[in-house]
């Protein structure tokens, strides 16, 4: 037997309906905000992520699935969605269309990580990217898209944390202050944070290592260092969140793992799914598009992990409706009956009814058992007698009641009753 690769998972029928519901909800919520779908390739030139995600990030340093293809090009399976969307934005000249360009995607992502609950090597993201607007209202809108999505799914127990990590100008002053604070404990930092110390000290605040957490506990806050412009922007984002009745906590410890973020960053975090508690992360990226060779276009977006979302919904007992339930199972007896069942099923399906029939010459009892198993809402029985008499019995499997329906009215009856 050949197993699926470590860190990947088959999504079987008993679970795929949940994915369909989540994806449908994502599309509905996106549409409510005039956000249109974009589909970018599963792999990109490695350069896209080197420039887009940034060298020195966990993703680029150790998590990418990178290989040379037969033409000796360096290719990488997308570890996240934003860089590819920004590449597509530049390449397709979306800058010259009406701004802002509001995009969403639902995509598999690939990261070489140590698999554990909520951490896979292939996982899936629902993400939103809003490009070409600098107003704080679009930051607030991005946050509210995610919040609306969670609310619509009835997800409980997610806490929203927001922060501003400033722009290039204010951040350099902060880096200096942070490094001064960290200097005396530099040797006690984890090896990765020792590297971060020079490259991007703010990322040390995001480290999950207990020693590093202890060291950074009383670190200076970025919020004391952001410039007036960044500070005003952040206040306006908060005002709009209040206007929308969105509860949030300002947490200067939220810095996000990627290089491209500026100003607003945010996370939706759960305490119900163990160590991997961040279900959704996002922020503003004012230099990403330019870093990928485009115009000076700012953007804001988020990505949320669908596996973690499902884990949270499972752990907190949120029901996900199965919208694929078969409306009617047409059981049949004898050759004539099975041909009639086949014909009726065909007609019903064309009219949008979900129908199943027997394909294994099962006895009538076994067919009922099967209908029960697939949770069919109705079962009809078609045999020689039914055809001769022109009457079909339809059983309502929910309440057990039976209705005798004239064969000529059968299609209409089912279409109306299902
Ligand atoms: P983490 O802190 O857990 O490593 P991250 O900061 O690397 O997350 P992002 O790059 O912000 O994550 O991705 C957005 C979301 O995608 C995460 O909040 C999470 O829900 C999901 N995600 C990220 N990596 C994985 C993974 N390996 N397996 C499953 N979901 C993931
Ligand atoms: Mg990660």
Coordinates of C-alpha atoms and ligand atoms in Angstrom, one line a residue:
X1 CA 0.0 0.0 0.0
X2 CA 1.2 3.5 -0.8
X3 CA 0.5 6.2 1.7
X4 CA -0.2 9.8 1.1
X5 CA 2.9 11.9 1.8
X6 CA 3.5 13.0 5.3
X7 CA 1.6 16.2 6.2
X8 CA -1.0 15.8 3.5
X9 CA -4.6 14.5 3.9
X10 CA -7.3 13.0 1.8
X11 CA -10.6 14.9 2.2
X12 CA -13.1 12.1 2.0
X13 CA -16.9 12.4 1.2
X14 CA -17.9 12.5 4.9
X15 CA -15.8 15.6 5.2
X16 CA -15.8 17.2 1.8
X17 CA -19.3 18.6 2.3
X18 CA -17.9 20.7 5.1
X19 CA -15.3 22.1 2.8
X20 CA -17.9 22.9 0.2
X21 CA -20.0 24.8 2.8
X22 CA -17.0 26.8 4.0
X23 CA -15.9 27.6 0.4
X24 CA -19.5 28.6 -0.5
X25 CA -19.7 30.9 2.5
X26 CA -16.3 32.4 1.6
X27 CA -17.6 33.2 -1.9
X28 CA -20.8 34.7 -0.6
X29 CA -19.1 36.9 1.9
X30 CA -16.5 38.0 -0.6
X31 CA -19.3 38.9 -3.1
X32 CA -21.0 41.0 -0.4
X33 CA -17.9 43.2 -0.3
X34 CA -17.5 43.3 -4.2
X35 CA -14.4 41.1 -3.9
X36 CA -13.8 39.0 -7.0
X37 CA -12.1 35.6 -7.3
X38 CA -8.6 35.3 -8.7
X39 CA -6.9 32.0 -9.4
X40 CA -3.1 32.0 -9.8
X41 CA -0.8 29.0 -10.6
X42 CA 0.0 26.5 -8.0
X43 CA 3.7 27.1 -8.6
X44 CA 5.6 30.2 -9.4
X45 CA 9.2 31.1 -10.2
X46 CA 11.0 30.9 -6.9
X47 CA 11.9 34.5 -7.3
X48 CA 8.3 35.6 -6.7
X49 CA 8.5 34.3 -3.1
X50 CA 12.1 35.3 -2.5
X51 CA 11.1 38.9 -3.3
X52 CA 7.5 38.8 -2.2
X53 CA 7.7 36.9 1.1
X54 CA 11.2 38.0 1.8
X55 CA 14.5 36.3 2.6
X56 CA 15.0 35.9 6.3
X57 CA 11.4 34.7 6.8
X58 CA 10.6 31.2 8.1
X59 CA 8.8 30.4 4.9
X60 CA 11.7 31.3 2.6
X61 CA 14.4 30.0 4.9
X62 CA 13.1 26.6 5.6
X63 CA 9.6 25.8 4.5
X64 CA 9.5 26.1 0.7
X65 CA 9.0 23.2 -1.7
X66 CA 11.5 24.4 -4.3
X67 CA 12.9 22.3 -7.1
X68 CA 14.4 22.7 -10.6
X69 CA 12.1 21.7 -13.4
X70 CA 13.3 19.8 -16.5
X71 CA 14.1 23.2 -18.1
X72 CA 16.3 24.0 -15.1
X73 CA 14.1 26.8 -13.8
X74 CA 13.8 27.2 -10.1
X75 CA 10.1 26.5 -9.3
X76 CA 8.4 26.8 -5.9
X77 CA 5.0 25.4 -4.9
X78 CA 3.1 28.4 -3.4
X79 CA 3.6 28.6 0.3
X80 CA 1.0 31.4 0.6
X81 CA -1.2 33.3 -1.7
X82 CA -0.3 37.0 -1.5
X83 CA 3.0 37.0 -3.5
X84 CA 1.4 35.2 -6.5
X85 CA -1.6 37.6 -6.5
X86 CA 0.8 40.6 -6.4
X87 CA 2.8 39.0 -9.3
X88 CA -0.4 38.5 -11.3
X89 CA -1.6 42.1 -10.5
X90 CA 1.6 43.5 -11.9
X91 CA 1.9 41.1 -14.9
X92 CA -1.7 41.6 -16.0
X93 CA -1.7 45.4 -15.6
X94 CA -4.5 45.4 -13.1
X95 CA -3.1 48.7 -11.8
X96 CA -4.6 50.2 -14.9
X97 CA -8.1 49.0 -14.1
X98 CA -10.4 50.7 -11.6
X99 CA -8.9 50.8 -8.2
X100 CA -9.1 49.3 -5.7
X101 CA -8.8 45.9 -7.1
X102 CA -10.5 43.6 -4.6
X103 CA -9.5 39.9 -4.9
X104 CA -10.0 36.7 -3.1
X105 CA -8.7 33.1 -3.5
X106 CA -9.2 29.7 -2.1
X107 CA -6.0 27.7 -2.7
X108 CA -3.8 24.9 -1.5
X109 CA -0.5 26.0 0.0
X110 CA 2.6 24.0 0.6
X111 CA 5.1 24.4 3.4
X112 CA 7.8 21.9 4.5
X113 CA 6.9 21.9 8.3
X114 CA 6.8 19.4 11.1
X115 CA 3.2 18.1 10.8
X116 CA 1.1 18.3 13.9
X117 CA -2.5 19.3 14.8
X118 CA -3.3 22.4 12.6
X119 CA 0.1 22.2 10.9
X120 CA 0.2 20.4 7.5
X121 CA 2.6 20.3 4.6
X122 CA -0.3 20.8 2.2
X123 CA -3.0 23.0 3.7
X124 CA -5.6 25.4 2.3
X125 CA -6.2 29.1 2.6
X126 CA -9.1 31.5 2.0
X127 CA -7.4 34.8 1.4
X128 CA -8.4 38.3 0.4
X129 CA -6.2 41.0 -1.1
X130 CA -7.4 44.6 -1.5
X131 CA -5.0 46.5 -3.7
X132 CA -4.7 50.2 -4.6
X133 CA -6.2 52.0 -1.6
X134 CA -4.5 53.6 1.3
X135 CA -7.5 54.8 3.3
X136 CA -7.8 53.2 6.8
X137 CA -11.4 52.3 5.8
X138 CA -10.0 49.5 3.6
X139 CA -7.9 48.1 6.5
X140 CA -11.1 48.0 8.6
X141 CA -13.0 46.5 5.7
X142 CA -10.4 43.7 5.3
X143 CA -10.7 42.9 9.0
X144 CA -14.5 43.0 8.8
X145 CA -14.5 40.6 5.8
X146 CA -12.8 38.0 7.9
X147 CA -15.1 38.7 10.9
X148 CA -18.2 38.5 8.7
X149 CA -17.1 35.2 7.4
X150 CA -16.5 33.7 10.9
X151 CA -19.8 35.1 12.1
X152 CA -21.7 33.6 9.1
X153 CA -20.2 30.2 9.9
X154 CA -21.2 30.7 13.5
X155 CA -17.6 30.3 14.7
X156 CA -17.3 31.3 18.3
X157 CA -14.2 31.9 20.5
X158 CA -12.0 33.8 18.1
X159 CA -10.3 36.8 19.5
X160 CA -9.2 39.7 17.2
X161 CA -5.8 41.2 17.9
X162 CA -4.6 44.3 16.0
X163 CA -1.5 46.3 15.9
X164 CA 0.4 48.8 13.8
X165 CA 4.0 47.9 13.0
X166 CA 4.5 51.3 11.4
X167 CA 6.2 52.2 8.1
X168 CA 9.8 51.9 7.1
X169 CA 10.6 55.2 8.7
X170 CA 9.3 54.6 12.2
X171 CA 10.3 51.0 12.2
X172 CA 14.0 51.7 12.0
X173 CA 13.9 53.8 15.2
X174 CA 12.0 51.0 16.9
X175 CA 14.4 48.4 15.7
X176 CA 17.2 50.4 17.4
X177 CA 15.3 50.6 20.6
X178 CA 14.4 47.0 20.5
X179 CA 18.0 45.9 19.9
X180 CA 19.2 48.0 22.8
X181 CA 16.6 46.3 25.0
X182 CA 17.6 42.9 23.8
X183 CA 21.3 43.3 23.9
X184 CA 22.0 42.1 27.4
X185 CA 20.0 38.9 26.8
X186 CA 21.1 38.4 23.2
X187 CA 23.0 35.2 24.0
X188 CA 20.0 33.6 25.7
X189 CA 17.8 34.0 22.6
X190 CA 17.1 30.9 20.5
X191 CA 19.5 30.4 17.5
X192 CA 16.8 31.6 15.0
X193 CA 16.2 34.8 17.0
X194 CA 20.0 35.4 17.2
X195 CA 19.9 35.6 13.4
X196 CA 16.8 37.8 13.6
X197 CA 18.5 40.2 15.9
X198 CA 20.4 41.8 13.1
X199 CA 18.1 41.1 10.1
X200 CA 14.7 41.9 11.6
X201 CA 14.6 42.1 15.4
X202 CA 10.9 42.8 15.5
X203 CA 10.3 39.2 14.4
X204 CA 11.8 38.1 17.8
X205 CA 8.5 39.2 19.3
X206 CA 6.7 36.5 17.3
X207 CA 9.0 33.7 18.5
X208 CA 7.2 30.7 20.1
X209 CA 10.2 29.7 22.2
X210 CA 9.5 30.1 25.9
X211 CA 12.9 31.7 26.7
X212 CA 12.5 34.2 23.9
X213 CA 9.0 35.0 25.1
X214 CA 10.3 35.6 28.6
X215 CA 13.1 37.9 27.3
X216 CA 10.7 40.0 25.2
X217 CA 8.0 40.2 27.9
X218 CA 8.9 43.8 28.7
X219 CA 10.2 44.9 25.4
X220 CA 9.5 48.4 24.2
X221 CA 6.2 48.7 22.3
X222 CA 6.2 49.6 18.6
X223 CA 3.2 51.8 19.3
X224 CA 5.4 54.2 21.2
X225 CA 7.5 54.6 18.2
X226 CA 5.2 54.9 15.2
X227 CA 5.1 58.2 13.4
X228 CA 2.2 60.6 13.4
X229 CA 0.9 59.4 10.0
X230 CA 1.0 55.7 11.1
X231 CA -0.6 56.6 14.4
X232 CA -3.5 58.6 12.8
X233 CA -4.0 55.7 10.4
X234 CA -4.2 53.2 13.2
X235 CA -6.6 55.3 15.2
X236 CA -8.9 55.7 12.2
X237 CA -8.9 51.9 11.7
X238 CA -9.9 51.5 15.3
X239 CA -12.7 54.0 15.0
X240 CA -14.2 52.2 12.1
X241 CA -14.0 48.9 13.8
X242 CA -15.9 50.5 16.7
X243 CA -18.4 51.9 14.2
X244 CA -19.0 48.4 12.9
X245 CA -19.2 47.0 16.5
X246 CA -16.2 44.8 16.0
X247 CA -14.5 43.9 19.3
X248 CA -10.7 43.9 19.3
X249 CA -7.6 44.0 21.4
X250 CA -4.6 46.1 20.6
X251 CA -1.5 43.9 21.1
X252 CA 1.9 45.3 20.3
X253 CA 3.2 41.7 20.2
X254 CA 1.4 41.0 17.0
X255 CA 4.1 41.5 14.3
X256 CA 3.3 38.8 11.7
X257 CA 5.9 36.5 10.2
X258 CA 6.3 38.0 6.7
X259 CA 8.5 40.8 5.5
X260 CA 6.1 42.8 3.5
X261 CA 3.8 44.1 6.2
X262 CA 3.5 47.8 7.1
X263 CA 1.1 49.6 9.4
X264 CA -2.0 47.6 10.3
X265 CA -1.5 43.9 11.2
X266 CA -4.1 41.6 12.7
X267 CA -4.8 38.1 13.8
X268 CA -7.8 36.1 14.8
X269 CA -6.7 33.7 17.5
X270 CA -8.5 30.8 19.2
X271 CA -7.6 29.1 22.5
X272 CA -9.6 26.0 21.5
X273 CA -7.2 24.4 19.0
X274 CA -4.0 24.0 20.9
X275 CA -0.6 25.6 20.1
X276 CA -1.5 26.5 16.5
X277 CA -4.1 29.0 17.6
X278 CA -3.9 31.6 14.9
X279 CA -6.7 30.9 12.4
X280 CA -6.3 34.1 10.4
X281 CA -3.5 36.6 9.9
X282 CA -3.2 39.6 7.8
X283 CA -2.0 43.1 7.3
X284 CA -1.2 46.0 5.1
X285 CA 1.7 45.7 2.6
X286 CA 2.6 49.0 1.1
X287 CA 5.8 47.9 -0.7
X288 CA 5.0 44.4 -1.9
X289 CA 3.7 45.3 -5.4
X290 CA 6.7 47.6 -6.0
X291 CA 9.0 44.9 -4.7
X292 CA 7.7 42.7 -7.4
X293 CA 8.4 45.2 -10.1
X294 CA 5.0 47.0 -10.2
X295 CA 3.9 50.6 -9.4
X296 CA 3.8 52.0 -6.0
X297 CA 0.5 50.3 -5.0
X298 CA -0.5 49.6 -1.5
X299 CA -2.5 46.6 -0.4
X300 CA -4.1 45.0 2.6
X301 CA -5.2 41.4 2.9
X302 CA -5.5 38.3 5.1
X303 CA -5.3 34.6 4.8
X304 CA -7.0 32.1 7.0
X305 CA -6.3 28.4 7.2
X306 CA -9.3 26.2 6.4
X307 CA -7.9 23.1 8.3
X308 CA -7.5 25.2 11.5
X309 CA -10.9 26.7 11.0
X310 CA -12.5 23.2 10.7
X311 CA -10.5 22.1 13.7
X312 CA -11.9 25.0 15.7
X313 CA -15.5 24.4 14.5
X314 CA -15.2 20.7 15.4
X315 CA -13.7 21.4 18.9
X316 CA -16.4 23.9 19.7
X317 CA -19.3 21.9 18.3
X318 CA -20.4 24.1 15.4
X319 CA -22.6 22.2 13.1
X320 CA -21.9 22.4 9.3
X321 CA -24.9 21.6 7.2
X322 CA -24.7 18.9 4.6
X323 CA -26.3 20.3 1.5
X324 CA -25.6 17.2 -0.6
X325 CA -28.3 14.9 0.8
X326 CA -30.1 12.8 -1.8
X327 CA -33.7 13.9 -2.2
X328 CA -35.0 10.6 -3.4
X329 CA -33.9 7.0 -3.8
X330 CA -36.0 5.2 -6.4
X331 CA -36.0 1.5 -5.5
X332 CA -36.9 -0.9 -8.2
X333 CA -38.0 -4.5 -8.6
X334 CA -37.5 -6.6 -11.8
X335 CA -36.1 -5.6 -15.1
X336 CA -39.0 -3.4 -16.2
X337 CA -38.9 -1.6 -12.8
X338 CA -35.3 -0.9 -13.0
X339 CA -35.5 0.6 -16.5
X340 CA -38.4 2.8 -15.3
X341 CA -36.5 3.9 -12.2
X342 CA -33.6 4.7 -14.5
X343 CA -35.9 6.8 -16.7
X344 CA -37.6 8.6 -13.8
X345 CA -34.2 9.4 -12.1
X346 CA -32.9 10.9 -15.3
X347 CA -35.9 13.2 -15.7
X348 CA -35.8 14.3 -12.0
X349 CA -32.0 15.0 -12.2
X350 CA -32.6 17.3 -15.2
X351 CA -35.0 19.2 -13.0
X352 CA -32.5 19.6 -10.3
X353 CA -33.6 16.8 -7.9
X354 CA -30.9 14.8 -6.2
X355 CA -31.7 11.2 -7.1
X356 CA -30.1 7.8 -6.7
X357 CA -31.1 4.3 -7.9
X358 CA -29.9 0.7 -7.6
X359 CA -27.0 -0.5 -9.7
X360 CA -26.3 -3.8 -7.9
X361 CA -29.6 -5.8 -8.4
X362 CA -30.2 -5.6 -4.7
X363 CA -33.4 -6.9 -3.1
X364 CA -36.0 -4.3 -2.1
X365 CA -35.0 -4.6 1.6
X366 CA -31.4 -4.0 0.9
X367 CA -32.3 -1.1 -1.3
X368 CA -34.2 0.5 1.6
X369 CA -31.2 -0.1 3.8
X370 CA -29.0 1.7 1.3
X371 CA -31.4 4.6 1.0
X372 CA -31.4 4.8 4.8
X373 CA -27.6 4.8 4.9
X374 CA -27.3 7.7 2.4
X375 CA -30.1 9.5 4.3
X376 CA -32.3 9.9 1.3
X377 CA -35.3 12.1 2.2
X378 CA -37.8 10.0 0.2
X379 CA -37.9 6.5 -1.2
X380 CA -40.2 5.4 -4.1
X381 CA -40.7 1.9 -5.2
X382 CA -41.1 1.0 -8.9
X383 CA -41.9 -2.6 -10.1
X384 CA -44.1 -4.3 -12.6
X385 CA -47.3 -3.8 -10.5
X386 CA -46.7 -0.1 -10.0
X387 CA -46.1 0.4 -13.7
X388 CA -49.3 -1.7 -14.6
X389 CA -51.4 0.2 -12.0
X390 CA -49.9 3.6 -12.7
X391 CA -49.4 4.3 -9.0
X392 CA -46.1 4.7 -7.2
X393 CA -45.8 4.7 -3.4
X394 CA -43.5 7.5 -2.0
X395 CA -42.2 7.1 1.5
X396 CA -41.1 10.1 3.5
X397 CA -38.1 8.7 5.4
X398 CA -38.2 11.5 8.0
X399 CA -41.7 10.8 9.4
X400 CA -42.4 7.4 7.8
X401 CA -45.6 8.5 6.1
X402 CA -46.5 7.1 2.7
X403 CA -48.2 8.8 -0.3
X404 CA -49.6 7.0 -3.4
X405 CA -48.8 9.1 -6.4
X406 CA -50.0 8.6 -9.9
X407 CA -47.1 7.7 -12.2
X408 CA -47.9 10.6 -14.6
X409 CA -47.8 13.1 -11.7
X410 CA -44.7 11.5 -10.1
X411 CA -42.1 14.0 -11.5
X412 CA -44.1 17.1 -10.5
X413 CA -44.9 15.6 -7.1
X414 CA -41.3 15.0 -6.3
X415 CA -40.1 18.3 -7.6
X416 CA -42.6 20.1 -5.3
X417 CA -42.2 18.0 -2.2
X418 CA -38.3 17.6 -2.0
Ligands
LIG1 P1 2.0 29.9 12.2 O1 2.3 31.0 13.2 O2 1.1 29.0 12.7 O3 3.3 29.3 11.6 P2 2.0 31.6 9.9 O4 2.2 32.9 10.5 O5 3.1 30.9 9.3 O6 1.3 30.7 11.0 P3 0.5 32.7 7.7 O7 1.6 32.6 6.8 O8 0.0 34.0 8.3 O9 0.7 31.7 8.9 O10 -0.8 31.9 7.1 C1 -2.2 32.3 7.4 C2 -2.9 31.1 8.0 O11 -2.7 29.9 7.3 C3 -2.5 30.8 9.4 O12 -3.1 31.6 10.3 C4 -3.0 29.4 9.6 O13 -4.4 29.3 9.8 C5 -2.7 28.8 8.2 N1 -1.5 28.1 8.1 C6 -0.2 28.5 8.0 N2 0.7 27.5 8.0 C7 -0.1 26.4 8.1 C8 0.2 25.0 8.1 N3 1.5 24.5 7.9 N4 -0.8 24.1 8.2 C9 -2.0 24.5 8.3 N5 -2.4 25.8 8.3 C10 -1.4 26.7 8.2
LIG2 MG1 4.4 29.4 9.9

